[in-house]
Amino acid sequence: MQTIMAFLIGALFAASIYMMLRRSIVKLVIGLILLSNAANLLIFTVSGLTRGLPPLIPEGAALPEGGWADPLPQALVLTAIVIGFGVLAFAVVLIHRAYEVINEDDLDKMRSTDT
Amino acid sequence: MLLAVLSGFILAALAPWLTRSLQDKAGWVLALLPAGLFVYFLSWVPVVVAEGAQVVAYPWIPGLDISLTMLVDGLSLLFALLISGIGTFIIIYAGGYLHGHEYLPRFYAIMFSFMAAMLGVVLSNNLITLFVFWELTSITSYLLIGFHHEEKESRWYALQGLIVTVGGGLALLAGLIMLALAGGSFELHEILASEELRDYGFYAGMVILILLGTFTKSAQVPFHFWLPNAMAAPTPVSAFLHSATMVKAGVYLMARLNPGIGGTELWLYALGIFGALTMFTGSFMALRSTGLKAVLAYTTVMALGTLTMLIGIGTEQAIIAAMTFLLAHALYKAALFMLAGALDHETGTKDITRLGGLRQLMPITFITACVAALSLAGLPPLFGFIAKELMFEATLQAPLISTFTTVLAVVSAIMIVAMAAVFSLRPFLGPLKETPKKPHEAPLSMLIGPVVLAGLSLVFGLAGFLPATALVGPAVAAVHGAPLDFDLYLWHGINLPLMLSVLAVVAGLLLFWQWDRVLAVYRRMTFIDRFGPERGYEKLMDGLVWLAAWQTRLLQNGYMRNYLLTIVLTTVGLTGWTFFVHTGSSAPLGTIEFAVHEIVVAGLVVLGAIVASVTSSRLGAVATLGMVGFGIALLYVFFSAPDLGTTQIMVETLTVILLVLVLFRLPAFQNLSSAAARLRDAVVALSLGGLMTLLILAVNAVEVTDRISDQLVAWSYPEAHGRNIVNVILVDFRALDTLGEIFVVGLAAIGVYAMIRLRAEDRKK
């Protein structure tokens, strides 16, 4: 499954970069969402995929039974998901505001600093 | 000793306040510090004469065995005495010259910093300390040259001096580091004791880098142009910069390093040839100048060239000549500059051709100028004569380049004699000429310095044993590496140097007689202005601005897309190249095993991403994005990450709601890009995607044996009392990180809120 995930992540990266290269600012945001998903999956995958062994300690034991999936990358990704959402929310509102002010969705027409 | 160097900086901080409260007497009172320093350094002379070089060490960071060391020997003492001695008179002089000037307090502050930095250069034993002080002199002299900062020309020339000297300083830093590597120490006295410097593998590179630093600082051809332009500074600054300091720093360093890295053919040719050419250029340009200060500035270039040449020749005779010349030059040049300033100050012009007949009105100035100019011209019984005789002797005995140096030396001497005569006679003899101000004698504060210094030129000339034993002797010992037994006196008998001197004086006086015609000839030689190295500097500066504008237009072009393309292509290029170099083109594919539900979800995610990229419907894009997000949440759950799954589902839900709310207030999707652009973007995007896939495959092939997280798992329950290990890591082991995350999300929330409120207020209006 690691191999398949590698291709999946590659596809997500490709789609996100393609979208970020578009001139429409809304598409840029879609690219951003895809990019953050791709990056999260990347961290998650390269630390190794484990089926059915969540890092939870059962009642009365000191360690999870029968091995565990690596918890550290999970913690990192969890942080990243939340931060990613914060950035996204900010970006979306910013874009909306920019559109209201300059009434333009084309990035090529947003080159000046003082519009 | 440390206090002696740093006291200048301390006084610099107090100077503005002192100047304001002392009013007219400021110059006299402030001069007490350099005068005190002069006496202090003088007290070191007997020590150095008796016991040789002294290393004074102050513990700085004793724990690391780093100390602040200073080297006190003949050379550094000679310089320190010149700096503090001439500095005393300059400070007094400035009080008169800049009397009542609104920036006088600032002037004193910079001047004292400059003096202290200069003392630091000549007394430092550590290469890094020396370099720091070296650059400090560049910076403070920039401030001094640009003192009249309201004038565009002043600023331009100050910047020119700074760029040339600091540019050379960069090369010097590299050279000094190489020197430290070659000598195995940063301490000068240890480096110079090393015998292996000349056999260092990068000897030539090291010498060239160091010389780039010293040549720019000491205004050697072709970097000489900044020095005459530094005339934009007020006269006291010029006098100080030219006679004892700034420009002599380069000469000092070459003299200092001579026993360690000198004596090779490279050293001889580089210093000998460039020095001789500088000497000639300085005299040649002096002859064509009509400004009092310009004449002196070019004779300074001549003197610096002479000193460099003599150090390059490096024979015993040449070293003695160099140190004698150094002292003689400092004495007469400081005096002449101060006199030039006095003439300018009291008549309102510094154009020699507009001055005349002042002998009655300014008798002291006249006599002093004559004495100092006689020393400049090298006539007996002045100290300058001894120096000139020694110089001729040294060039005649020079190895390999004797003819070249002697011819240039004699030609230069002829022109300098002419200019000395022009400077000391033209303004004073003949009929009185109309000047902008009604001329009268300068005040005492502006005459004491020239009179004392010119007097010293005379005393040292008549009693050569005085400087020979106390000043020049120890300096020669330091530059040569071993003490030499010699004496300085006027009469050497009738020999070749004397004949050359006579020739120079006779020819020089002829040239003086015909100076107006000479000037006319020069005026026709306009190519000097058109093709000089200064044009090269201007071209370089223009080129720099053009390059900056060009690369800014290219890189900062304002198109988001281009920035992104640059970043992606650079990443793909560099990472891809490294990847293929290290692992070859074959990536380990690994075993392909999967469960059906997993492959179905993965397929949906990919499909969602593709549809989201190509759809022209906004609703379609949002829906497929949701599909991608929820699919990924499922993948997290499949692979043992329930926490990630739940978080992803919540975030994804919010994202979809947010997008639906906002996206539909924005215009519908439209195809803005051409088909070719889309194809290009697709290729770029696929190359990055492909690279990421390859990297993950390569990482998968690596067996990780040791994980940090095993320890975290082991601690989780016994130490943190938590059963959900991911949660424990977040709120316990990496709690600060999570706190930071909360801040980020909070900030984003504030930002969102602010923007929405802003909009609401806009609407109200």
Short mmCIF file of N, CA and C in Angstrom, two decimals, chain B residues 277-355:
data_model
loop_
_atom_site.label_atom_id
_atom_site.label_comp_id
_atom_site.label_asym_id
_atom_site.label_seq_id
_atom_site.Cartn_x
_atom_site.Cartn_y
_atom_site.Cartn_z
N LEU B 277 54.70 53.64 -10.18
CA LEU B 277 53.70 54.23 -11.06
C LEU B 277 52.83 55.23 -10.32
N THR B 278 52.47 54.87 -9.07
CA THR B 278 51.66 55.78 -8.27
C THR B 278 52.42 57.06 -7.99
N MET B 279 53.71 56.90 -7.68
CA MET B 279 54.56 58.06 -7.40
C MET B 279 54.55 59.00 -8.61
N PHE B 280 54.72 58.40 -9.79
CA PHE B 280 54.76 59.21 -11.00
C PHE B 280 53.40 59.87 -11.26
N THR B 281 52.32 59.06 -11.16
CA THR B 281 50.98 59.59 -11.42
C THR B 281 50.67 60.75 -10.48
N GLY B 282 51.01 60.57 -9.19
CA GLY B 282 50.74 61.62 -8.21
C GLY B 282 51.44 62.92 -8.60
N SER B 283 52.73 62.84 -8.96
CA SER B 283 53.46 64.07 -9.29
C SER B 283 52.92 64.67 -10.58
N PHE B 284 52.63 63.79 -11.54
CA PHE B 284 52.15 64.25 -12.84
C PHE B 284 50.85 65.02 -12.69
N MET B 285 49.94 64.48 -11.86
CA MET B 285 48.65 65.11 -11.67
C MET B 285 48.77 66.36 -10.80
N ALA B 286 49.74 66.34 -9.86
CA ALA B 286 49.93 67.51 -8.99
C ALA B 286 50.29 68.73 -9.83
N LEU B 287 51.13 68.49 -10.82
CA LEU B 287 51.63 69.58 -11.66
C LEU B 287 50.50 70.27 -12.42
N ARG B 288 49.42 69.54 -12.67
CA ARG B 288 48.35 70.14 -13.47
C ARG B 288 47.27 70.75 -12.59
N SER B 289 47.40 70.62 -11.26
CA SER B 289 46.35 71.13 -10.38
C SER B 289 46.60 72.59 -10.05
N THR B 290 45.52 73.33 -9.88
CA THR B 290 45.66 74.72 -9.49
C THR B 290 45.06 74.99 -8.12
N GLY B 291 44.33 74.02 -7.57
CA GLY B 291 43.77 74.18 -6.23
C GLY B 291 44.82 73.86 -5.20
N LEU B 292 44.88 74.66 -4.14
CA LEU B 292 45.89 74.43 -3.10
C LEU B 292 45.80 73.00 -2.56
N LYS B 293 44.56 72.58 -2.25
CA LYS B 293 44.40 71.27 -1.65
C LYS B 293 44.62 70.16 -2.67
N ALA B 294 44.22 70.41 -3.92
CA ALA B 294 44.41 69.38 -4.95
C ALA B 294 45.89 69.09 -5.15
N VAL B 295 46.70 70.16 -5.17
CA VAL B 295 48.15 69.96 -5.32
C VAL B 295 48.66 69.04 -4.22
N LEU B 296 48.25 69.37 -2.99
CA LEU B 296 48.74 68.59 -1.85
C LEU B 296 48.22 67.16 -1.90
N ALA B 297 46.96 67.00 -2.33
CA ALA B 297 46.39 65.65 -2.39
C ALA B 297 47.20 64.78 -3.35
N TYR B 298 47.55 65.35 -4.50
CA TYR B 298 48.31 64.54 -5.45
C TYR B 298 49.73 64.29 -4.97
N THR B 299 50.31 65.25 -4.23
CA THR B 299 51.64 64.95 -3.69
C THR B 299 51.54 63.86 -2.63
N THR B 300 50.37 63.77 -1.97
CA THR B 300 50.18 62.64 -1.04
C THR B 300 50.18 61.33 -1.80
N VAL B 301 49.49 61.31 -2.95
CA VAL B 301 49.51 60.10 -3.77
C VAL B 301 50.95 59.75 -4.13
N MET B 302 51.73 60.79 -4.48
CA MET B 302 53.15 60.58 -4.79
C MET B 302 53.86 59.94 -3.60
N ALA B 303 53.63 60.51 -2.41
CA ALA B 303 54.34 60.00 -1.23
C ALA B 303 53.95 58.56 -0.93
N LEU B 304 52.67 58.25 -1.07
CA LEU B 304 52.22 56.88 -0.79
C LEU B 304 52.86 55.91 -1.78
N GLY B 305 52.94 56.34 -3.04
CA GLY B 305 53.60 55.51 -4.05
C GLY B 305 55.05 55.27 -3.69
N THR B 306 55.72 56.36 -3.27
CA THR B 306 57.13 56.24 -2.90
C THR B 306 57.31 55.23 -1.76
N LEU B 307 56.46 55.35 -0.74
CA LEU B 307 56.58 54.45 0.42
C LEU B 307 56.35 53.01 0.00
N THR B 308 55.30 52.78 -0.81
CA THR B 308 55.01 51.42 -1.27
C THR B 308 56.20 50.87 -2.05
N MET B 309 56.74 51.70 -2.94
CA MET B 309 57.87 51.26 -3.74
C MET B 309 59.05 50.88 -2.86
N LEU B 310 59.32 51.73 -1.86
CA LEU B 310 60.49 51.47 -1.01
C LEU B 310 60.29 50.18 -0.20
N ILE B 311 59.08 49.97 0.32
CA ILE B 311 58.83 48.73 1.07
C ILE B 311 59.00 47.53 0.14
N GLY B 312 58.55 47.70 -1.11
CA GLY B 312 58.69 46.62 -2.08
C GLY B 312 60.14 46.30 -2.36
N ILE B 313 60.95 47.34 -2.53
CA ILE B 313 62.37 47.10 -2.80
C ILE B 313 62.99 46.32 -1.64
N GLY B 314 62.66 46.75 -0.43
CA GLY B 314 62.93 45.91 0.74
C GLY B 314 64.37 45.73 1.16
N THR B 315 65.33 46.40 0.50
CA THR B 315 66.71 46.31 0.99
C THR B 315 66.83 47.12 2.27
N GLU B 316 67.93 46.93 2.99
CA GLU B 316 68.11 47.68 4.24
C GLU B 316 68.01 49.17 3.98
N GLN B 317 68.69 49.60 2.89
CA GLN B 317 68.68 51.00 2.51
C GLN B 317 67.25 51.49 2.28
N ALA B 318 66.45 50.64 1.60
CA ALA B 318 65.09 51.05 1.23
C ALA B 318 64.22 51.17 2.47
N ILE B 319 64.39 50.26 3.42
CA ILE B 319 63.56 50.32 4.63
C ILE B 319 63.89 51.58 5.43
N ILE B 320 65.18 51.87 5.54
CA ILE B 320 65.57 53.09 6.25
C ILE B 320 64.96 54.30 5.54
N ALA B 321 65.08 54.30 4.20
CA ALA B 321 64.52 55.41 3.42
C ALA B 321 63.01 55.51 3.65
N ALA B 322 62.32 54.36 3.65
CA ALA B 322 60.86 54.37 3.78
C ALA B 322 60.44 54.99 5.10
N MET B 323 61.06 54.57 6.19
CA MET B 323 60.65 55.07 7.50
C MET B 323 61.00 56.55 7.65
N THR B 324 62.16 56.95 7.10
CA THR B 324 62.54 58.36 7.17
C THR B 324 61.55 59.19 6.35
N PHE B 325 61.25 58.70 5.15
CA PHE B 325 60.33 59.41 4.26
C PHE B 325 58.96 59.54 4.92
N LEU B 326 58.53 58.45 5.58
CA LEU B 326 57.23 58.45 6.25
C LEU B 326 57.14 59.58 7.26
N LEU B 327 58.18 59.69 8.09
CA LEU B 327 58.19 60.71 9.13
C LEU B 327 58.25 62.10 8.50
N ALA B 328 59.15 62.25 7.53
CA ALA B 328 59.32 63.56 6.89
C ALA B 328 58.02 63.99 6.24
N HIS B 329 57.39 63.06 5.53
CA HIS B 329 56.16 63.39 4.82
C HIS B 329 55.06 63.80 5.79
N ALA B 330 54.91 63.04 6.87
CA ALA B 330 53.85 63.36 7.83
C ALA B 330 54.03 64.78 8.35
N LEU B 331 55.28 65.14 8.66
CA LEU B 331 55.53 66.47 9.23
C LEU B 331 55.20 67.58 8.23
N TYR B 332 55.76 67.49 7.02
CA TYR B 332 55.53 68.62 6.11
C TYR B 332 54.12 68.60 5.54
N LYS B 333 53.54 67.42 5.33
CA LYS B 333 52.22 67.39 4.71
C LYS B 333 51.15 67.94 5.64
N ALA B 334 51.22 67.60 6.92
CA ALA B 334 50.24 68.15 7.86
C ALA B 334 50.37 69.67 7.91
N ALA B 335 51.63 70.15 7.95
CA ALA B 335 51.85 71.59 8.01
C ALA B 335 51.29 72.26 6.76
N LEU B 336 51.61 71.71 5.59
CA LEU B 336 51.17 72.33 4.34
C LEU B 336 49.65 72.36 4.23
N PHE B 337 49.02 71.26 4.63
CA PHE B 337 47.57 71.22 4.53
C PHE B 337 46.93 72.27 5.43
N MET B 338 47.47 72.38 6.63
CA MET B 338 46.88 73.36 7.55
C MET B 338 47.10 74.76 7.01
N LEU B 339 48.25 74.98 6.35
CA LEU B 339 48.50 76.30 5.75
C LEU B 339 47.54 76.55 4.59
N ALA B 340 47.32 75.50 3.79
CA ALA B 340 46.39 75.64 2.67
C ALA B 340 45.02 76.03 3.20
N GLY B 341 44.62 75.37 4.31
CA GLY B 341 43.33 75.69 4.91
C GLY B 341 43.30 77.12 5.40
N ALA B 342 44.41 77.57 5.99
CA ALA B 342 44.48 78.93 6.50
C ALA B 342 44.34 79.93 5.35
N LEU B 343 45.05 79.66 4.24
CA LEU B 343 44.95 80.56 3.08
C LEU B 343 43.52 80.62 2.58
N ASP B 344 42.91 79.43 2.46
CA ASP B 344 41.54 79.35 1.98
C ASP B 344 40.60 80.11 2.91
N HIS B 345 40.81 79.89 4.21
CA HIS B 345 39.95 80.46 5.24
C HIS B 345 40.04 81.97 5.25
N GLU B 346 41.26 82.51 5.06
CA GLU B 346 41.44 83.95 5.21
C GLU B 346 41.28 84.72 3.90
N THR B 347 41.35 84.02 2.76
CA THR B 347 41.19 84.76 1.51
C THR B 347 39.91 84.39 0.79
N GLY B 348 39.37 83.22 1.09
CA GLY B 348 38.12 82.81 0.46
C GLY B 348 38.30 82.06 -0.84
N THR B 349 39.51 81.78 -1.24
CA THR B 349 39.70 80.98 -2.46
C THR B 349 40.87 80.03 -2.25
N LYS B 350 40.81 78.88 -2.93
CA LYS B 350 41.97 77.98 -2.88
C LYS B 350 42.57 77.77 -4.25
N ASP B 351 42.25 78.70 -5.16
CA ASP B 351 42.82 78.60 -6.50
C ASP B 351 44.14 79.37 -6.52
N ILE B 352 45.23 78.64 -6.76
CA ILE B 352 46.56 79.28 -6.71
C ILE B 352 46.65 80.43 -7.70
N THR B 353 46.02 80.27 -8.87
CA THR B 353 46.17 81.30 -9.89
C THR B 353 45.48 82.61 -9.51
N ARG B 354 44.61 82.55 -8.48
CA ARG B 354 43.92 83.77 -8.07
C ARG B 354 44.55 84.42 -6.84
N LEU B 355 45.62 83.77 -6.33
CA LEU B 355 46.28 84.30 -5.13
C LEU B 355 47.60 84.94 -5.53
#
